[in-house]
Short mmCIF file of C-alpha atoms in Angstrom, two decimals:
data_model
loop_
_atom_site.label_atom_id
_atom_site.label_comp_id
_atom_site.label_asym_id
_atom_site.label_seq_id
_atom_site.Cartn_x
_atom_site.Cartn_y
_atom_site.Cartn_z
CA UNK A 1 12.95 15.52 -10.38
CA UNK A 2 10.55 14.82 -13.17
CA UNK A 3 10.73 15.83 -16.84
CA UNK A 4 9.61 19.25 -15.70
CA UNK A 5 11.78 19.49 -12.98
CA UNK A 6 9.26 18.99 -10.60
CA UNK A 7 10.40 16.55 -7.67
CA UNK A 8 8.49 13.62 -7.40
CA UNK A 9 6.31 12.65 -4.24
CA UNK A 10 8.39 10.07 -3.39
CA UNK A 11 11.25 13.22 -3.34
CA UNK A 12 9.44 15.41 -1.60
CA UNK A 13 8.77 12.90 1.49
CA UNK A 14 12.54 11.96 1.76
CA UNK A 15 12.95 15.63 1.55
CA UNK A 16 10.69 16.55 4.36
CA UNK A 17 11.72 13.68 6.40
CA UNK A 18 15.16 14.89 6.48
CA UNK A 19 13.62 17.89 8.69
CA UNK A 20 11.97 16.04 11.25
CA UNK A 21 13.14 14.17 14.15
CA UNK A 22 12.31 10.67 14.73
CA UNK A 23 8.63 10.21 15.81
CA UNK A 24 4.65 9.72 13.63
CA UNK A 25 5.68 12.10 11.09
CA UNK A 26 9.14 10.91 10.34
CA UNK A 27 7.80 7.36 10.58
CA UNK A 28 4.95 8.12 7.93
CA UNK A 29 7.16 10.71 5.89
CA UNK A 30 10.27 7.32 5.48
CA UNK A 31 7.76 4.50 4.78
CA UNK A 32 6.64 4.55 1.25
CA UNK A 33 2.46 4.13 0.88
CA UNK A 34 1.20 1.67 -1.79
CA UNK A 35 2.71 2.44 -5.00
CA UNK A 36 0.88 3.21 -8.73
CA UNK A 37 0.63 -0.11 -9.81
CA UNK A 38 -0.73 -1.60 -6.67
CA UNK A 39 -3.49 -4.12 -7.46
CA UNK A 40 -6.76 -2.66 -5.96
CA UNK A 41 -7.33 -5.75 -3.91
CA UNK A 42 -3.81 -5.37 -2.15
CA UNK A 43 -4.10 -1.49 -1.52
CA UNK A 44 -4.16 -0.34 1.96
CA UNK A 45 -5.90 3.10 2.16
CA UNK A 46 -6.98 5.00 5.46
CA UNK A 47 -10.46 7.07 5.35
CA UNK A 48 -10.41 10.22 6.94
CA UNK A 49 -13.03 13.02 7.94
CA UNK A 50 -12.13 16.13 9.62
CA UNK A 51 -14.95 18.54 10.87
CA UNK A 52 -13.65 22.19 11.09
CA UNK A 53 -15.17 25.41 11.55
CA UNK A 54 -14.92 26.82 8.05
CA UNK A 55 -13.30 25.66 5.06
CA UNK A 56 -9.92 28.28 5.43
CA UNK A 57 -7.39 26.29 6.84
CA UNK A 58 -5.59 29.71 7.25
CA UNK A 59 -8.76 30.94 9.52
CA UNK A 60 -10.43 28.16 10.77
CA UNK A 61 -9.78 24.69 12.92
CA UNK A 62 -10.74 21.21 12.71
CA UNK A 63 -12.85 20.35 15.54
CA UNK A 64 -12.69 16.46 15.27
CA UNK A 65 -11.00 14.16 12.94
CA UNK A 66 -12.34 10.02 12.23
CA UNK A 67 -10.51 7.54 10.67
CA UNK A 68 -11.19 3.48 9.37
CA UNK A 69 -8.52 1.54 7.80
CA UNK A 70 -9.67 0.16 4.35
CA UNK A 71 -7.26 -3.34 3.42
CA UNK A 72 -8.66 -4.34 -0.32
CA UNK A 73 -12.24 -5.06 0.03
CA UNK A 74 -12.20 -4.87 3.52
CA UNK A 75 -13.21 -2.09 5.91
CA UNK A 76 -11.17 -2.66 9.23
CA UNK A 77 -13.44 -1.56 11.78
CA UNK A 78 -11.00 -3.02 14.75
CA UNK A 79 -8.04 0.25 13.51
CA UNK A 80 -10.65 2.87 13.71
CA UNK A 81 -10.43 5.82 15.48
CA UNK A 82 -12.22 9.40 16.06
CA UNK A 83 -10.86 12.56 18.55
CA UNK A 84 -12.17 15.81 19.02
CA UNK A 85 -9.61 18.58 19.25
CA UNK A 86 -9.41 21.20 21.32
CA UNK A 87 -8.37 24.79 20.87
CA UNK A 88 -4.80 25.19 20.59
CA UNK A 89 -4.37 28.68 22.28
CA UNK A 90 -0.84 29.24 21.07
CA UNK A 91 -1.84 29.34 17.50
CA UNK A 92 -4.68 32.07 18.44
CA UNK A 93 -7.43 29.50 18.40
CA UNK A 94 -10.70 31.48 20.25
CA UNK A 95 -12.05 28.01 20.97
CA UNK A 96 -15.35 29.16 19.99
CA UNK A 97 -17.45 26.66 17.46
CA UNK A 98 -19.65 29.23 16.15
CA UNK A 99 -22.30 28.82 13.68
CA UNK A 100 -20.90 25.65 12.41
CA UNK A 101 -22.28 23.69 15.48
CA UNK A 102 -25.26 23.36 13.49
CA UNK A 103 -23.37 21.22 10.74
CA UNK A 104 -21.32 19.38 12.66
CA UNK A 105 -23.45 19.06 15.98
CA UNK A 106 -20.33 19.91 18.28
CA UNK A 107 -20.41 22.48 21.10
CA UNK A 108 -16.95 24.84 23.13
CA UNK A 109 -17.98 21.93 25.54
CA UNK A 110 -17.32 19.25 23.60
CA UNK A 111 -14.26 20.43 22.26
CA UNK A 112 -12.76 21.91 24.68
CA UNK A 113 -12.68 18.14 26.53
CA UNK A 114 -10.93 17.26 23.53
CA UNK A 115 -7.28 16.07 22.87
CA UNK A 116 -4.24 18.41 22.11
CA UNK A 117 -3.52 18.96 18.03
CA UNK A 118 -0.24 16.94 18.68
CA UNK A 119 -1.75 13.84 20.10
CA UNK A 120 -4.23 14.00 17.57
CA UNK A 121 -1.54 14.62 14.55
CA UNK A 122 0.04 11.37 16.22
CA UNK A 123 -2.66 9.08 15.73
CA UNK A 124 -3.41 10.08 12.88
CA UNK A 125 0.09 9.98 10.78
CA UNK A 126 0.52 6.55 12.76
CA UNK A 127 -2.60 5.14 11.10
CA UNK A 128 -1.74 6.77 7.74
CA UNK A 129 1.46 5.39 7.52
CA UNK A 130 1.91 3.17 4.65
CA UNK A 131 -1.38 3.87 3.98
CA UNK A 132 -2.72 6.36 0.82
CA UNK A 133 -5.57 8.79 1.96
CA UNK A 134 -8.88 8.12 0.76
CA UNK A 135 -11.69 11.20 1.73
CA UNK A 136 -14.66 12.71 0.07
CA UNK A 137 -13.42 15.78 -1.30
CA UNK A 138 -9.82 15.35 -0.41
CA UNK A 139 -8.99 18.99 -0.73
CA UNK A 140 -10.38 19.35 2.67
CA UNK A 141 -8.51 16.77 4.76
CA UNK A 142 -4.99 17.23 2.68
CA UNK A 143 -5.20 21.09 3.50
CA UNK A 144 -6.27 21.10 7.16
CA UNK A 145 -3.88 18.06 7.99
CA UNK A 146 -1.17 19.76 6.25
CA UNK A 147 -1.85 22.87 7.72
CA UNK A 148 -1.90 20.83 11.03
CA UNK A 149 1.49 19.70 10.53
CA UNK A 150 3.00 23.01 9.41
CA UNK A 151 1.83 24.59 12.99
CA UNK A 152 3.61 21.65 14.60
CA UNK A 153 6.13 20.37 13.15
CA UNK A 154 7.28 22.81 10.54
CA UNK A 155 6.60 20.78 8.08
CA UNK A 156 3.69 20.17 5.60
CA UNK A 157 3.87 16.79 3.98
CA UNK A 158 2.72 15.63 0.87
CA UNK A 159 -0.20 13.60 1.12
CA UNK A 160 -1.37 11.64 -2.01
CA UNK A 161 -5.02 10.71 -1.95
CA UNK A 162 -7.66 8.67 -3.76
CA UNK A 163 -10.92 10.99 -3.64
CA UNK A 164 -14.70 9.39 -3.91
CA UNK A 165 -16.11 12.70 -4.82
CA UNK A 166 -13.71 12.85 -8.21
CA UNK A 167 -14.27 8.79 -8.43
CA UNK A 168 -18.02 9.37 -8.24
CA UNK A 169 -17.61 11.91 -11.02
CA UNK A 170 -16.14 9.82 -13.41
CA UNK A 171 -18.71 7.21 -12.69
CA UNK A 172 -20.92 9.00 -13.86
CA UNK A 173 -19.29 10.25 -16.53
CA UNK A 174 -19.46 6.67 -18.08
CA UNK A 175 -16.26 5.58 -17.20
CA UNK A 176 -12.14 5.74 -15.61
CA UNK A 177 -12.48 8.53 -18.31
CA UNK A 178 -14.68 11.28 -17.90
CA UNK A 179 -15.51 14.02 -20.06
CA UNK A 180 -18.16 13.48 -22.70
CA UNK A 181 -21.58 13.69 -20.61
CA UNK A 182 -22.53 16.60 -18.56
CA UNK A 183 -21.51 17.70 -15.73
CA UNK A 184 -23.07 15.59 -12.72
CA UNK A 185 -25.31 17.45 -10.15
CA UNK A 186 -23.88 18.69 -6.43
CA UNK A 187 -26.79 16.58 -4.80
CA UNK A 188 -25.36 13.70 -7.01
CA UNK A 189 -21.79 14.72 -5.69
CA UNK A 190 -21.96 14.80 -2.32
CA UNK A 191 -21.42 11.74 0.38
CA UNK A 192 -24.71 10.85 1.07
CA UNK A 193 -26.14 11.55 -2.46
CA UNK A 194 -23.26 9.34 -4.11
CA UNK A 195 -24.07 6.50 -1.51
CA UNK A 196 -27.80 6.68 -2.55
CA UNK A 197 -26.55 5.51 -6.34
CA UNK A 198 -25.70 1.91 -4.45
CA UNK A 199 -28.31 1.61 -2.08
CA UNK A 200 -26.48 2.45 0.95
CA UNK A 201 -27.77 3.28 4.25
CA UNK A 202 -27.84 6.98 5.07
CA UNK A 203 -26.04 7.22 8.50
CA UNK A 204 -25.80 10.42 10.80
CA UNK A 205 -24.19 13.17 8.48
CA UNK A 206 -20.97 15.70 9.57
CA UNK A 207 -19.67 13.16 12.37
CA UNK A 208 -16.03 12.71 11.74
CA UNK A 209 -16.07 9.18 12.19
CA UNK A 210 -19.18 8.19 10.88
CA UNK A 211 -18.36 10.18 7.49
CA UNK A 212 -15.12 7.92 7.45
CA UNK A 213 -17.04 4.85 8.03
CA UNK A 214 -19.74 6.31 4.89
CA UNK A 215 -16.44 7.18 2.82
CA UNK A 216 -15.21 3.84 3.08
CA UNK A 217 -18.06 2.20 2.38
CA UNK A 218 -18.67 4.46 -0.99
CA UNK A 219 -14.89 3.36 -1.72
CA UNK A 220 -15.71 -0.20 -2.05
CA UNK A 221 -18.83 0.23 -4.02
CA UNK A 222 -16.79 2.39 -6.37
CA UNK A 223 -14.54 0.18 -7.11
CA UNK A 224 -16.70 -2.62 -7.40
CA UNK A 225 -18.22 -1.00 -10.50
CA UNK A 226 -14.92 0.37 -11.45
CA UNK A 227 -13.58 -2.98 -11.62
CA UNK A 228 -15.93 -3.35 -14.47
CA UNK A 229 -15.13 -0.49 -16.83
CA UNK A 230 -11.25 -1.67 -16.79
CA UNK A 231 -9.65 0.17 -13.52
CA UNK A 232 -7.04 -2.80 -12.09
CA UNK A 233 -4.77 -1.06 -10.05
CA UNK A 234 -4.10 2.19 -7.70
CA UNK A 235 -2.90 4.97 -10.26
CA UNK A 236 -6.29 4.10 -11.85
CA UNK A 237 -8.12 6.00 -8.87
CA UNK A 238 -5.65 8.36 -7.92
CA UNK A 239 -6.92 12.05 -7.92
CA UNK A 240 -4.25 14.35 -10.96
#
């Protein structure tokens, strides 16, 4: 435990891996991702998108998750991946999209083609692992995934993440350190809007993994101009 007799992430992985049998998530929950002090040129980070139907992970269901491993400076394009999901009707899933087939594009078709929440938790955790997360609002993958993982496993594990919407803040707020300029705009905020600031290209918006792909991409930029105002390593990006 910390100071504050809090355990530690580290402590709370060993802890939940002690619940699990062997498989993904006791394969991600025993290997250790990079660590604080990893130089950003040596970090290995995985960018995820999930597309739900709401943003209640209690209520609603991610319809399709993307992923693209991120090595350094380099987006790995060959350990990509993207899966819709289908309804899961033992967890009370209606399988209906509803209105948010106009965001995300998807229809009851498409999803209900899709793989089982299982498989998908599997590929995912097995790309993840010794990997941190790295997601535009992070709040949004860490929830559903760990909701994901509490319906089958029993488990919800801690999941760490580096977030481009919070690095994008502080950007703008002059520095690593933010806090003495005003509060950036939403439009400013969001994916597409915080690629604009670099000149990249606006791709197709709300497909899992093209988001990842536009996430990743964002990352590197970041830290490009990161680099410059003094951030060396990972704790320097890490979201509190």
């Amino acid at each position: 435990m910390t100071g504050r007799g809090r355990l530690t992430t580290a402590a709370r992985r060993r802890r939940a891996a002690r619940r699990v049998p062997d498989g993904p998530l006791g394969t991600f929950l025993r290997t250790p991702p990079p660590g604080p002090g990893t130089p950003l040129d040596e970090a290995r980070l995985l960018a995820v998108d999930v597309e739900t139907t709401g943003l209640d992970p209690r209520r609603d269901r991610v319809v399709s998750v993307g992923f693209v491993p991120v090595d350094g400076d380099r987006i790995v394009l060959g350990g990509a991946g993207s899966m819709l999901l289908r309804p899961d009707d033992r967890s009370g899933d209606d399988g209906g999209v509803g209105q948010s087939a106009t965001v995300h594009g998807l229809t009851d078709d498409d999803v209900a083609h899709g793989a089982g929440v299982a498989e998908v938790l599997d590929r995912v955790l097995t790309a993840l692992t010794g990997r941190t997360l790295l997601a535009h609002y992070s709040t949004i993958e860490v929830d559903f995934l760990g909701a994901l993982c509490q319906r089958v496993y029993g488990v919800r594990p801690p999941l760490e993440a580096v977030d481009t919407l919070e690095l994008q803040r502080r950007i703008l707020g002059g520095g690593i350190d933010m806090g003495f300029t005003a509060d950036p705009s939403p439009d400013e905020l969001r994916l597409w809007g915080a690629r604009g600031r670099y000149g990249l290209p606006r791709y197709r918006a709300h497909d899992a993994a093209v988001d990842a792909l536009a996430c990743a991409e964002l990352y590197l930029a970041q830290v490009a101009e990161l680099r410059d105002r003094g951030a060396r390593v990972l704790r320097d990006l890490r979201t509190p």
